[in-house]
Short mmCIF file of C-alpha atoms and ligand atoms in Angstrom, two decimals:
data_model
loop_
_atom_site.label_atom_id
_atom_site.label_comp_id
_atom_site.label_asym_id
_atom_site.label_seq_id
_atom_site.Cartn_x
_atom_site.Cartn_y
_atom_site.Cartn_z
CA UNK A 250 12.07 15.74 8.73
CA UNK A 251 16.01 15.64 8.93
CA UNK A 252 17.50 17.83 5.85
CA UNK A 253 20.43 15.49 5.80
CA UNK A 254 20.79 11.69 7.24
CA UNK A 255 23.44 10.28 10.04
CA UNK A 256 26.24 8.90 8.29
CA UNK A 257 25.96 5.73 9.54
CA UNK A 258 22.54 3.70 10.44
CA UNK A 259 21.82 -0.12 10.74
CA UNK A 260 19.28 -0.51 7.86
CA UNK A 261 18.39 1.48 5.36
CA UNK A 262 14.77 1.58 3.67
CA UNK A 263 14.00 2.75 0.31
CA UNK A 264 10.25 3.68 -0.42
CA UNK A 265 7.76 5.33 2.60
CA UNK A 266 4.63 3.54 1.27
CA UNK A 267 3.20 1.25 3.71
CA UNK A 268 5.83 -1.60 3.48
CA UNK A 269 8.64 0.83 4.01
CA UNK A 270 6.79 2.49 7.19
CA UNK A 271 5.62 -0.41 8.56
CA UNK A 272 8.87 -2.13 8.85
CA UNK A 273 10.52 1.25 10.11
CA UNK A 274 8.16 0.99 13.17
CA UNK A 275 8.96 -2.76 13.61
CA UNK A 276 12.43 -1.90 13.14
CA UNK A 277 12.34 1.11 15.92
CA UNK A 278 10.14 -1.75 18.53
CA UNK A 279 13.69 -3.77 18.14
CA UNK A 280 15.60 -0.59 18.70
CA UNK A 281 17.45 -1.29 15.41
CA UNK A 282 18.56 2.02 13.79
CA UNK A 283 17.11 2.54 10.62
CA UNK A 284 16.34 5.78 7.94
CA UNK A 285 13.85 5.70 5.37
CA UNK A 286 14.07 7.43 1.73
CA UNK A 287 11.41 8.68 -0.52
CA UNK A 288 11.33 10.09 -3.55
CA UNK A 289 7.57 11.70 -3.16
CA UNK A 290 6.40 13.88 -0.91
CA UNK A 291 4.94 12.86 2.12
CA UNK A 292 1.49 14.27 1.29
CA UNK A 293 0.93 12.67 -2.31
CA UNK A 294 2.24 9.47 -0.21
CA UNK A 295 -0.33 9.69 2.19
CA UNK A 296 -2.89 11.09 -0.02
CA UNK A 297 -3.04 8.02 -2.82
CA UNK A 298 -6.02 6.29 -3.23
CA UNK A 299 -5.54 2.55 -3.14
CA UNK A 300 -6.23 -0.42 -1.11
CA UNK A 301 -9.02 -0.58 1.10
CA UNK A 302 -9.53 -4.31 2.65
CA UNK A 303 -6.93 -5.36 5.78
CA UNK A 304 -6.68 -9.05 6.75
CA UNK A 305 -7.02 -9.41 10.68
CA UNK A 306 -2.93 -9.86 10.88
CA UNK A 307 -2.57 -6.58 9.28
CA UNK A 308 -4.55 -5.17 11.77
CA UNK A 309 -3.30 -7.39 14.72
CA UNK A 310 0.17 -5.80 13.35
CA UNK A 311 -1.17 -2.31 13.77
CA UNK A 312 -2.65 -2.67 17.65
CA UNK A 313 0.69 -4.61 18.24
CA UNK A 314 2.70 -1.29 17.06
CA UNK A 315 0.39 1.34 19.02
CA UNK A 316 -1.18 2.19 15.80
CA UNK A 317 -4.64 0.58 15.91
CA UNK A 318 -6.82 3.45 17.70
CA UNK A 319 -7.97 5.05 15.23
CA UNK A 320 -9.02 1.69 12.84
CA UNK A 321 -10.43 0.15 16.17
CA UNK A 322 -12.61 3.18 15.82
CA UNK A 323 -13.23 4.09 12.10
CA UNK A 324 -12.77 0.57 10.85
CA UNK A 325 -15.68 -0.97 9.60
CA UNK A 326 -15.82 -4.38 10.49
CA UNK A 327 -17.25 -6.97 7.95
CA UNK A 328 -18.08 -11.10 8.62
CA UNK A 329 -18.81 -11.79 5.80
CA UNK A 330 -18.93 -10.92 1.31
CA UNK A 331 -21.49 -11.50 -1.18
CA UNK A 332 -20.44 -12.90 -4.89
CA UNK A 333 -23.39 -11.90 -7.31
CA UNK A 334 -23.45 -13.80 -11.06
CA UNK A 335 -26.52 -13.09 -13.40
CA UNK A 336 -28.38 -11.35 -10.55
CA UNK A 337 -28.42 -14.16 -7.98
CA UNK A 338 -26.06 -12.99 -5.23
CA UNK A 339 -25.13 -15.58 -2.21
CA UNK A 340 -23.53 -14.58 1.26
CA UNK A 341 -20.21 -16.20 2.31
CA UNK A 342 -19.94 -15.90 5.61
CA UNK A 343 -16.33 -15.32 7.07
CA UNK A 344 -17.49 -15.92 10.87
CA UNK A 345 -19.36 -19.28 10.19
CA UNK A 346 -16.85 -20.59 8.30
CA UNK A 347 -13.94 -20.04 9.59
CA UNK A 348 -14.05 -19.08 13.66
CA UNK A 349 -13.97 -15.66 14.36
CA UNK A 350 -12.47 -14.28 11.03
CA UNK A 351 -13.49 -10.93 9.54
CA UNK A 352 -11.68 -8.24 7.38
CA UNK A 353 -11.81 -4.51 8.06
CA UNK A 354 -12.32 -1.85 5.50
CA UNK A 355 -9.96 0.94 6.32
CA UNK A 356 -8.50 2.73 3.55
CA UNK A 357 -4.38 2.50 2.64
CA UNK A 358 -4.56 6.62 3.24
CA UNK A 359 -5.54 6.07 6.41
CA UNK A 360 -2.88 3.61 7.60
CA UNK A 361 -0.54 5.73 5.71
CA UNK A 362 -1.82 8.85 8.12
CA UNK A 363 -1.51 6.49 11.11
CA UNK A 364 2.09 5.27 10.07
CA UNK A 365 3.54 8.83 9.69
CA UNK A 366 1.88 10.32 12.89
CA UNK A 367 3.63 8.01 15.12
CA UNK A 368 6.68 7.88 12.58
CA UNK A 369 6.66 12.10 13.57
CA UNK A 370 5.71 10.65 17.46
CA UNK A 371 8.35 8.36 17.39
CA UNK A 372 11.10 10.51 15.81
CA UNK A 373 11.77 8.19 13.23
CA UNK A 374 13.78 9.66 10.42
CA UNK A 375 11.68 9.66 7.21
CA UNK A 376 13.16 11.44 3.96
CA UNK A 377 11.16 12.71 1.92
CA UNK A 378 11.88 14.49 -1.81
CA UNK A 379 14.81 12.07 -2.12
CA UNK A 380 16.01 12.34 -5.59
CA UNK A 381 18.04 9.30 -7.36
CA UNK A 382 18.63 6.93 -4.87
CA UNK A 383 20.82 4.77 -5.10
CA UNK A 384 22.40 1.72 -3.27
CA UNK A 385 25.78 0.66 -3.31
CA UNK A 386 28.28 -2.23 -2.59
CA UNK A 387 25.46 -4.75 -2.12
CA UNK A 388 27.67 -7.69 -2.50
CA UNK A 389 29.65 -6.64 0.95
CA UNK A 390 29.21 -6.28 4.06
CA UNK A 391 29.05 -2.72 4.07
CA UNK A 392 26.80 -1.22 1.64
CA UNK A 393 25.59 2.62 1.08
CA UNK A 394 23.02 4.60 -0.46
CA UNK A 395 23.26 7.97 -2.07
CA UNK A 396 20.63 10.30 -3.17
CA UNK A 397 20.11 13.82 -3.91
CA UNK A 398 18.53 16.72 -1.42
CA UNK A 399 17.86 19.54 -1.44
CA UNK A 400 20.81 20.32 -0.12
CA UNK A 401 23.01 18.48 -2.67
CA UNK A 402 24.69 15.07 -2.99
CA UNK A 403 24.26 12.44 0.46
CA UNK A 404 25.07 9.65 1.44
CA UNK A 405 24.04 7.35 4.28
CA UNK A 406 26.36 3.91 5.78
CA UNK A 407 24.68 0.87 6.75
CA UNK A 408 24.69 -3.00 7.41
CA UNK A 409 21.69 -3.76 5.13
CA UNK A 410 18.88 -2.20 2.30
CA UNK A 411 15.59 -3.02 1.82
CA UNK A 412 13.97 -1.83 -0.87
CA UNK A 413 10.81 -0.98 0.09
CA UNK A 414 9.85 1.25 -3.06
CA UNK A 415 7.21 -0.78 -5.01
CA UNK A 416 6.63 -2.29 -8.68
CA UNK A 417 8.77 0.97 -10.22
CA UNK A 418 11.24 1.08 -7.79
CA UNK A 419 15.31 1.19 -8.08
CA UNK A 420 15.86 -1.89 -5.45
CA UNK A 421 14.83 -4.68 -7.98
CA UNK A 422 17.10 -3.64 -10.85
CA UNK A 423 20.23 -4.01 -8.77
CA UNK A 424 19.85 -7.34 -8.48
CA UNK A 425 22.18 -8.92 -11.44
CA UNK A 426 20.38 -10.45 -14.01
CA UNK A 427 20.41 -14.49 -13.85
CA UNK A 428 20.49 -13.71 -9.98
CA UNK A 429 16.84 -13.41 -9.86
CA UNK A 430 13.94 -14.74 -11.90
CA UNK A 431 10.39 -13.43 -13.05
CA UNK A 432 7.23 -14.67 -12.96
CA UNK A 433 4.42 -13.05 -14.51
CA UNK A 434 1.11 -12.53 -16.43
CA UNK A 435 -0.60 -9.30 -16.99
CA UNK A 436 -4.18 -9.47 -18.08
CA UNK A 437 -5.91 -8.14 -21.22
CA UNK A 438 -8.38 -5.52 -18.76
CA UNK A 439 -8.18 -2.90 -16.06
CA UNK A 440 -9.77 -1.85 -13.39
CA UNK A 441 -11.83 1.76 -13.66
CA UNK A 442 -11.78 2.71 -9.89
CA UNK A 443 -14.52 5.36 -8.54
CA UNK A 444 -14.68 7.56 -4.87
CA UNK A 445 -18.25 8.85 -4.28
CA UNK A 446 -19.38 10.99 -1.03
CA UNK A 447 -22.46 8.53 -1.27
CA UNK A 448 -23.85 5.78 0.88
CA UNK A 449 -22.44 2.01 -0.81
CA UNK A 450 -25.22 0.52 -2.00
CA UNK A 451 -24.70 -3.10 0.45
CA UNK A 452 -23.43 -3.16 4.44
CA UNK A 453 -20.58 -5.32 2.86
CA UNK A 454 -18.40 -5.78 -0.21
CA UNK A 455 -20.12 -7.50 -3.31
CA UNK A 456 -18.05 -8.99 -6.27
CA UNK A 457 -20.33 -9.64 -9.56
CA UNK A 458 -19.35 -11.31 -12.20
CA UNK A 459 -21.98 -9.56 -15.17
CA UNK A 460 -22.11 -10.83 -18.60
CA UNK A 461 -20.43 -7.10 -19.18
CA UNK A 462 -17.09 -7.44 -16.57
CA UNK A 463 -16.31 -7.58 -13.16
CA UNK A 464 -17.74 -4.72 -10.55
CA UNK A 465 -17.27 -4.68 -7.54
CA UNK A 466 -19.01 -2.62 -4.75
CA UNK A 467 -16.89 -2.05 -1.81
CA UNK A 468 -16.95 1.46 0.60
CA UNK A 469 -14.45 3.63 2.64
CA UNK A 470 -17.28 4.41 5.09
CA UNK A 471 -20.62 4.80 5.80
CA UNK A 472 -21.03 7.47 4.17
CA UNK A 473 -18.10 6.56 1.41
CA UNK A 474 -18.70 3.95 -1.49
CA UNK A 475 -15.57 2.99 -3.82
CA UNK A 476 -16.33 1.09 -6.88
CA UNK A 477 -14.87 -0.34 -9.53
CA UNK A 478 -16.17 -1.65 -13.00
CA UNK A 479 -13.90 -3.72 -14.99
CA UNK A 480 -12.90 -1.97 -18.42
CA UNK A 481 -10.69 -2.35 -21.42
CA UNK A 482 -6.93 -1.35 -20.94
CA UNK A 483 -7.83 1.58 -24.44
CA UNK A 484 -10.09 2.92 -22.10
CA UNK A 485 -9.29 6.43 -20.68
CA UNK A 486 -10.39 8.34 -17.45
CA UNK A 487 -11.96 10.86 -19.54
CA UNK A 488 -14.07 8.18 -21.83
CA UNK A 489 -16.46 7.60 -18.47
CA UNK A 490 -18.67 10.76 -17.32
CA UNK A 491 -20.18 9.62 -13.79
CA UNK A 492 -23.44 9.20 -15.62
CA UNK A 493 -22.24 6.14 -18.04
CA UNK A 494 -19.98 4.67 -14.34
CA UNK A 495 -23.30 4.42 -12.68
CA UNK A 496 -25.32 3.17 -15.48
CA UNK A 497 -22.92 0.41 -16.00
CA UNK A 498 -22.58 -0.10 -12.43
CA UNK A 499 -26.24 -0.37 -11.19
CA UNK A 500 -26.33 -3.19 -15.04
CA UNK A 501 -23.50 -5.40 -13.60
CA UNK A 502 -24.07 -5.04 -9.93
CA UNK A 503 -28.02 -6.16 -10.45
CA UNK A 504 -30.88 -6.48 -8.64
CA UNK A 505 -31.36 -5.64 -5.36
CA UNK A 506 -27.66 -3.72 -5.15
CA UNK A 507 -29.07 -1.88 -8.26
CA UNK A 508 -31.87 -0.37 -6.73
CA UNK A 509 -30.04 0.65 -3.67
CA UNK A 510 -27.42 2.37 -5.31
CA UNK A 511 -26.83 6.34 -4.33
CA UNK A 512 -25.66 8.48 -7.06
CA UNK A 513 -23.38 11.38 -6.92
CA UNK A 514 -20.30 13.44 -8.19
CA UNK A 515 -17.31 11.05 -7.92
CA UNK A 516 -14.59 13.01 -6.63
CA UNK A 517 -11.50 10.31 -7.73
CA UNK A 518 -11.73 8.60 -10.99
CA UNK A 519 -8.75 6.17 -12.07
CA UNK A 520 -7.85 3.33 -14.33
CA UNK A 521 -5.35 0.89 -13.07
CA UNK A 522 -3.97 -2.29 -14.90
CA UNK A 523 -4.03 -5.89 -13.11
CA UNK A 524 -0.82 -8.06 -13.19
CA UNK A 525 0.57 -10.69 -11.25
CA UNK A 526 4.44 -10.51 -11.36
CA UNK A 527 6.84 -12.17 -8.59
CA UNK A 528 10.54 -11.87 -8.68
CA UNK A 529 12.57 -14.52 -6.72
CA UNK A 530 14.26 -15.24 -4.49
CA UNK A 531 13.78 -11.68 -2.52
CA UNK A 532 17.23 -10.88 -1.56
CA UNK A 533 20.52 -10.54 -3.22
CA UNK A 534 23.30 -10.00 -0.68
CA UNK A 535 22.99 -7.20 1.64
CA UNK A 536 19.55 -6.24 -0.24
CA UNK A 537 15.84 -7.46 0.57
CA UNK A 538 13.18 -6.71 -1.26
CA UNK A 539 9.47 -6.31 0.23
CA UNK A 540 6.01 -5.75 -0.89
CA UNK A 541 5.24 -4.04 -4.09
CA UNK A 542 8.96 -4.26 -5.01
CA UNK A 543 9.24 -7.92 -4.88
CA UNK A 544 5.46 -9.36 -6.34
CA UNK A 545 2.41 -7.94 -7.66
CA UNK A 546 -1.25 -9.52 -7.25
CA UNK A 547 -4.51 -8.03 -9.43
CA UNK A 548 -6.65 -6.50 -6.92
CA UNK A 549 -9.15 -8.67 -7.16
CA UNK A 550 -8.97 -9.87 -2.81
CA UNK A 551 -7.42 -6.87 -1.90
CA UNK A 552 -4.24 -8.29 -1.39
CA UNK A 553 -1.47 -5.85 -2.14
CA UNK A 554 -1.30 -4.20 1.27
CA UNK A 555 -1.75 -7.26 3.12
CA UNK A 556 0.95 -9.00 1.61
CA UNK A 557 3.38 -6.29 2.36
CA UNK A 558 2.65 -6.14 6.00
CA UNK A 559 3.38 -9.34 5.95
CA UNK A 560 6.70 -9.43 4.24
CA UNK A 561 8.22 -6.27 6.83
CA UNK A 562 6.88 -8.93 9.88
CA UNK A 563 8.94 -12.00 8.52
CA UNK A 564 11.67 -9.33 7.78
CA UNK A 565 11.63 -7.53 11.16
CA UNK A 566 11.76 -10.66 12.91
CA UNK A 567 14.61 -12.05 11.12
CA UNK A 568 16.31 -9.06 11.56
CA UNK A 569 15.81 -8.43 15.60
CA UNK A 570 16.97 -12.13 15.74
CA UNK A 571 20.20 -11.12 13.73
CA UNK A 572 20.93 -8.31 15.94
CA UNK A 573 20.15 -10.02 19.29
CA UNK A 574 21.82 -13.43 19.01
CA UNK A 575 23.94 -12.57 15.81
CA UNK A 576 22.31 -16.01 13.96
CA UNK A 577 21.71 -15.01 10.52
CA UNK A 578 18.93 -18.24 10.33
CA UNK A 579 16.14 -15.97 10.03
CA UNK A 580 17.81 -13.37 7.39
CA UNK A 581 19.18 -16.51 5.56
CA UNK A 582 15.38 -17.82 5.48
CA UNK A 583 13.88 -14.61 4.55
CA UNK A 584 12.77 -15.20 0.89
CA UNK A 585 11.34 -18.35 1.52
CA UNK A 586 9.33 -17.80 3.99
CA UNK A 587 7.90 -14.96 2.82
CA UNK A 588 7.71 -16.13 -0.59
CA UNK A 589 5.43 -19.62 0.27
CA UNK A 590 2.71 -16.91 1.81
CA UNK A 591 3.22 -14.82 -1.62
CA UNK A 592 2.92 -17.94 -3.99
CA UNK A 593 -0.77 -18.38 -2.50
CA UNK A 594 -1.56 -15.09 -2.12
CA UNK A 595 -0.77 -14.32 -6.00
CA UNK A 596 -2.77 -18.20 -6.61
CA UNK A 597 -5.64 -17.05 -4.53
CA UNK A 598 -5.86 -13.36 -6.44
CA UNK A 599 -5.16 -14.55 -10.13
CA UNK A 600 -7.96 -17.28 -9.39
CA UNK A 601 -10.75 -15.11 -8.02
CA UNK A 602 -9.76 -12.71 -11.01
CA UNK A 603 -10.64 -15.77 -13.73
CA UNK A 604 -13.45 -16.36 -11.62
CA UNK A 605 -15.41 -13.15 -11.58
CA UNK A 606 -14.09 -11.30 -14.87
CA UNK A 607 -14.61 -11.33 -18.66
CA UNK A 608 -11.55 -12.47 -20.51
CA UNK A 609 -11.61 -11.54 -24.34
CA UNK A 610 -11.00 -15.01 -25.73
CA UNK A 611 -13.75 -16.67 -23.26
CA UNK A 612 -16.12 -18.88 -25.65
CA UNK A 613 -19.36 -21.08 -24.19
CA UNK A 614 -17.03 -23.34 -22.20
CA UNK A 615 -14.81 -20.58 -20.40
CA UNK A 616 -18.11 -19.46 -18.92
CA UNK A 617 -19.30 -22.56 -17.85
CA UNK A 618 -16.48 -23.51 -16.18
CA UNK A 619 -16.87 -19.73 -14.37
CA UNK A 620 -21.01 -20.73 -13.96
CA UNK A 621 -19.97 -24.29 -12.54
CA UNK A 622 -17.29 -22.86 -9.93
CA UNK A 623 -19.71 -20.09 -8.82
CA UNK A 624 -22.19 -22.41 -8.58
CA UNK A 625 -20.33 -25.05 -6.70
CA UNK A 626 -19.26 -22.34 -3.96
CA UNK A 627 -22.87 -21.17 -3.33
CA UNK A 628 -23.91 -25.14 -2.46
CA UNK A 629 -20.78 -26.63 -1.07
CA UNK A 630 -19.59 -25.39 2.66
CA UNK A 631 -16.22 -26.97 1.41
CA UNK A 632 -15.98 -24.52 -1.15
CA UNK A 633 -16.94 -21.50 0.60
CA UNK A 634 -14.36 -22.33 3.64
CA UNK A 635 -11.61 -22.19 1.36
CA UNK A 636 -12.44 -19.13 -0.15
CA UNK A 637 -12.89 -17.40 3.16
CA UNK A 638 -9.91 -18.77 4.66
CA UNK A 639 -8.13 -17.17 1.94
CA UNK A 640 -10.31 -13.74 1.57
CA UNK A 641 -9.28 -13.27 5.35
CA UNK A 642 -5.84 -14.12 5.07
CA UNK A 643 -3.66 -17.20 5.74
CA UNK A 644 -2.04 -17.45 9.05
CA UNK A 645 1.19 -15.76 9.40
CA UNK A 646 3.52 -18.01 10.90
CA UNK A 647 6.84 -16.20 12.52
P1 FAD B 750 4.09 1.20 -2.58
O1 FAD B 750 2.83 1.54 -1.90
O2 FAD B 750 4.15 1.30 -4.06
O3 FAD B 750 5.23 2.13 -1.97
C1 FAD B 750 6.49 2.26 -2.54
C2 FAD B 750 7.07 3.61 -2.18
O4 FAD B 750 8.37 3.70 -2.71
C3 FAD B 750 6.27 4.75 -2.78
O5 FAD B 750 5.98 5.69 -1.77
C4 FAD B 750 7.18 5.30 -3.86
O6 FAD B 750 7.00 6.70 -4.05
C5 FAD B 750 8.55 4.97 -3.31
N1 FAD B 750 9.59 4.88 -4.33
C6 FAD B 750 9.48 4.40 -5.59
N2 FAD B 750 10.65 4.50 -6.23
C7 FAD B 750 11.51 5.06 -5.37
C8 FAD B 750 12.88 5.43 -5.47
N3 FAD B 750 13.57 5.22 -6.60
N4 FAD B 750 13.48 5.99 -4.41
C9 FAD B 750 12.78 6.20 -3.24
N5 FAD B 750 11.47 5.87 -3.11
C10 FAD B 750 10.85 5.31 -4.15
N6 FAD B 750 -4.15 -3.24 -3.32
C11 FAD B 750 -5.27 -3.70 -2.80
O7 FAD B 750 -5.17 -4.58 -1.96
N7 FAD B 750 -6.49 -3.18 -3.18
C12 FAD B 750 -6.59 -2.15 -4.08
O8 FAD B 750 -7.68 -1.68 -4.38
C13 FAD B 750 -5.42 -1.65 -4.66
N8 FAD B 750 -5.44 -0.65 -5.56
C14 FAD B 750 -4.26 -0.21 -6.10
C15 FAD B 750 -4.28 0.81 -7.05
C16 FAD B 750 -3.07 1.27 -7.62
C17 FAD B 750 -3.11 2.37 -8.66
C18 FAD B 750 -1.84 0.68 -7.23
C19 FAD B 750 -0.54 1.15 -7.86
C20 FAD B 750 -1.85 -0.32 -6.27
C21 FAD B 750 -3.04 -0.78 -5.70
N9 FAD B 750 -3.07 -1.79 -4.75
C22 FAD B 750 -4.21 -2.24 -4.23
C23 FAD B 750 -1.87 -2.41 -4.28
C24 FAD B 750 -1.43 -1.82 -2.95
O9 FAD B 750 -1.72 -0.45 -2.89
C25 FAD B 750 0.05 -2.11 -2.85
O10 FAD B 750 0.20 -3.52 -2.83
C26 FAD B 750 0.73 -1.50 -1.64
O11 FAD B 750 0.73 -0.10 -1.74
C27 FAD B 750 2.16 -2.04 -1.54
O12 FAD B 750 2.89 -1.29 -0.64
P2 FAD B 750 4.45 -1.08 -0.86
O13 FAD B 750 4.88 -0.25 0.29
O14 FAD B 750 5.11 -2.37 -1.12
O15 FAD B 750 4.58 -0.27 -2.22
C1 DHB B 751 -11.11 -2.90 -2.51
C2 DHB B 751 -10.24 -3.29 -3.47
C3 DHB B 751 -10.17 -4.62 -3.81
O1 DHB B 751 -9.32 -5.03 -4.73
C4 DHB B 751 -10.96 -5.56 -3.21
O2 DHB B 751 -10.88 -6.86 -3.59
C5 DHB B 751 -11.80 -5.16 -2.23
C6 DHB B 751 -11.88 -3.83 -1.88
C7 DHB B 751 -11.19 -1.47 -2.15
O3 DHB B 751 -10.45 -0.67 -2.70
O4 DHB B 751 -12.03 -1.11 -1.33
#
């Protein structure tokens, strides 16, 4: 890891989460010269718990970048989900219904390790510890960023910034207000997110929507369960011993799942909030925005990741089109491409989260309406090949 940058690169990334990384690796297959800033270290960046679910392009995208070994290996491979509601679970089946699809648990941490080892392969510059970053001049045609090392004060020249650096980012906020608008709704619950060195309790992910809240069973490996329990947003880490997770648990996950449920220490309990939140259009001048930075989806789906990957691919493309033929069509076209696969992506995550959780304000009718939809999924093959064609992820089109 360089102390101090080149002065000059092509494009300049801000954030070394997976959006940031992956486009750096797209960015080095189009031999376009690019540096990447972080303010974390690169162990608590590679160390956070977080998504767990990649959509086949995701891991197309790794394979295509020399990455996919180790998921190819480790990756557990699922065709199919079960939604459970009052203990009656049914199967959707990803294969049946639409040919050939199937998501792969692999943990964010691990593409995150896979990322920086061929980042470190690759000699791509990654800079880590960066303190106040900022960009500069993004309204001409040659912007800057500066940030503080180690070292002292740097600086670094280039053609374009993306900011790469998620929901609390710097990136957004430099785009001038009434150049950009907001779109958002954050809900009135959170998600209470548990790591056990347990078997899961199903071969594949089950979502139950319990009388109680959401829970959702879902795994790291075989020998690895993550779950989560929906739970009020006054609730605190330290409110749930393991003992009162697993009793609620095995009451909302139900029946069968129930009795196969392993218990043991949990060794990484946390409480996140669910929002949806896009900002538009994703560039302002010489700045793009990608990922985290740009939209938000509640985990329900297990979108987050996904929809990042994606973003960098549109990006990268436009860019190595920019650079080889000079047509700025594709950097022009950016935002809206990438923003028609957000729109769904947010549409298909705030629905599923209606569908499956408890709102506050629900009367009688709110959960009929949830009753009704569940219902209609389990009987109707219509139904069910929408919802897979969505759980899997849409087609990326480049
Ligand atoms: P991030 O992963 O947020 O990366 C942004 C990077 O930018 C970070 O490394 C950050 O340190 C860096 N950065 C921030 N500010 C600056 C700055 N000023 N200067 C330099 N660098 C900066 N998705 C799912 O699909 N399923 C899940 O279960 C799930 N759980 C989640 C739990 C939590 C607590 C969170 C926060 C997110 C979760 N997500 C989940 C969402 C998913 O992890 C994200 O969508 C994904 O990480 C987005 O990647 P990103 O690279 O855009 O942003
Ligand atoms: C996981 C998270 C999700 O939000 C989801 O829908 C499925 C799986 C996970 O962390 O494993």
């Amino acid at each position: 890891m360089a102390a101090a940058a080149r002065a000059r690169v092509q494009v300049a990334i801000i954030g070394a989460g997976p959006a940031g990384m992956f486009l750096a690796h797209l960015l080095h297959e189009a031999r376009i010269d690019a540096i990447v800033l972080e303010l974390r270290s690169r162990e608590h960046v590679v160390s956070r718990v977080r998504a767990g679910v990649l959509e086949q392009t995701t891991v197309a995208l790794m394979h295509r970048l020399g990455l996919g070994a180790r998921v190819a290996r480790e990756g557990l491979v699922h065709g199919g989900t079960t939604l459970a509601v009052n203990d009656a679970p049914f199967h959707v089946d990803f294969d049946e219904l639409v040919r050939g699809a199937a998501i792969t648990v692999y943990g964010q941490s691990e593409v995150m390790k896979d990322l920086n080892q061929a980042a470190d392969e690759r000699h791509l510059e990654v800079i880590y510890e960066a303190a106040d970053v900022q960009p500069h001049g993004l309204d001409t045609d040659a912007p800057w960023i500066t940030w503080v090392s180690r070292q002292g004060p740097q600086r670094v020249d280039c053609e374009f910034i993306v900011g790469c650096d998620g929901f609390h980012g710097v990136s957004r906020g430099c785009i001038p207000p009434g150049e950009s608008r907001v779109f958002e709704r954050t809900y009135p619950f959170g998600w209470l997110g548990v790591l056990a060195e347990v078997p899961p309790c199903n071969h594949e992910l089950v979502y139950a929507n319990h009388e109680h809240g959401f829970a959702l069973a879902s795994m790291r490996s075989a020998t690895r369960s993550r779950y989560y329990l929906q739970c009020s947003l006054q609730d605190r880490v330290e409110d749930w011993s393991d003992e009162a997770f697993w009793d609620e648990f095995a009451v909302r996950i139900g029946g069968s799942f129930a009795r196969r449920i392993t218990r043991g220490a949990s060794f990484e309990k946390s409480i996140a909030p669910l929002r949806s939140f896009v900002s538009a259009p994703m560039r302002w001048g010489r700045l793009f925005l990608a990922g985290d930075a740009a939209h938000i989806v509640p985990p329900t789906g297990a979108k987050g990741l996904n929809l990042a990957a994606a973003d960098v691919m549109v990006l990268a493309d436009a860019l190595r089109r920019y650079y080889a033929t000079g047509s700025a069509a594709g950097i022009d076209g950016y935002s809206d491409r990438a923003l028609a696969r957000v729109w769904k992506a947010e549409r298909f995550s705030w629905w599923l989260t209606h569908l499956t959780h408890r709102f506050p304000q629900m009367d009688g009718f709110d959960r009929q309406m949830q009753l009704a939809e569940l219902e209609y999924l389990r009987s109707s093959r219509a139904a069910r090949s929408s919802f897979a064609e969505n759980y899997v992820g849409l087609p990326l089109e480049l």
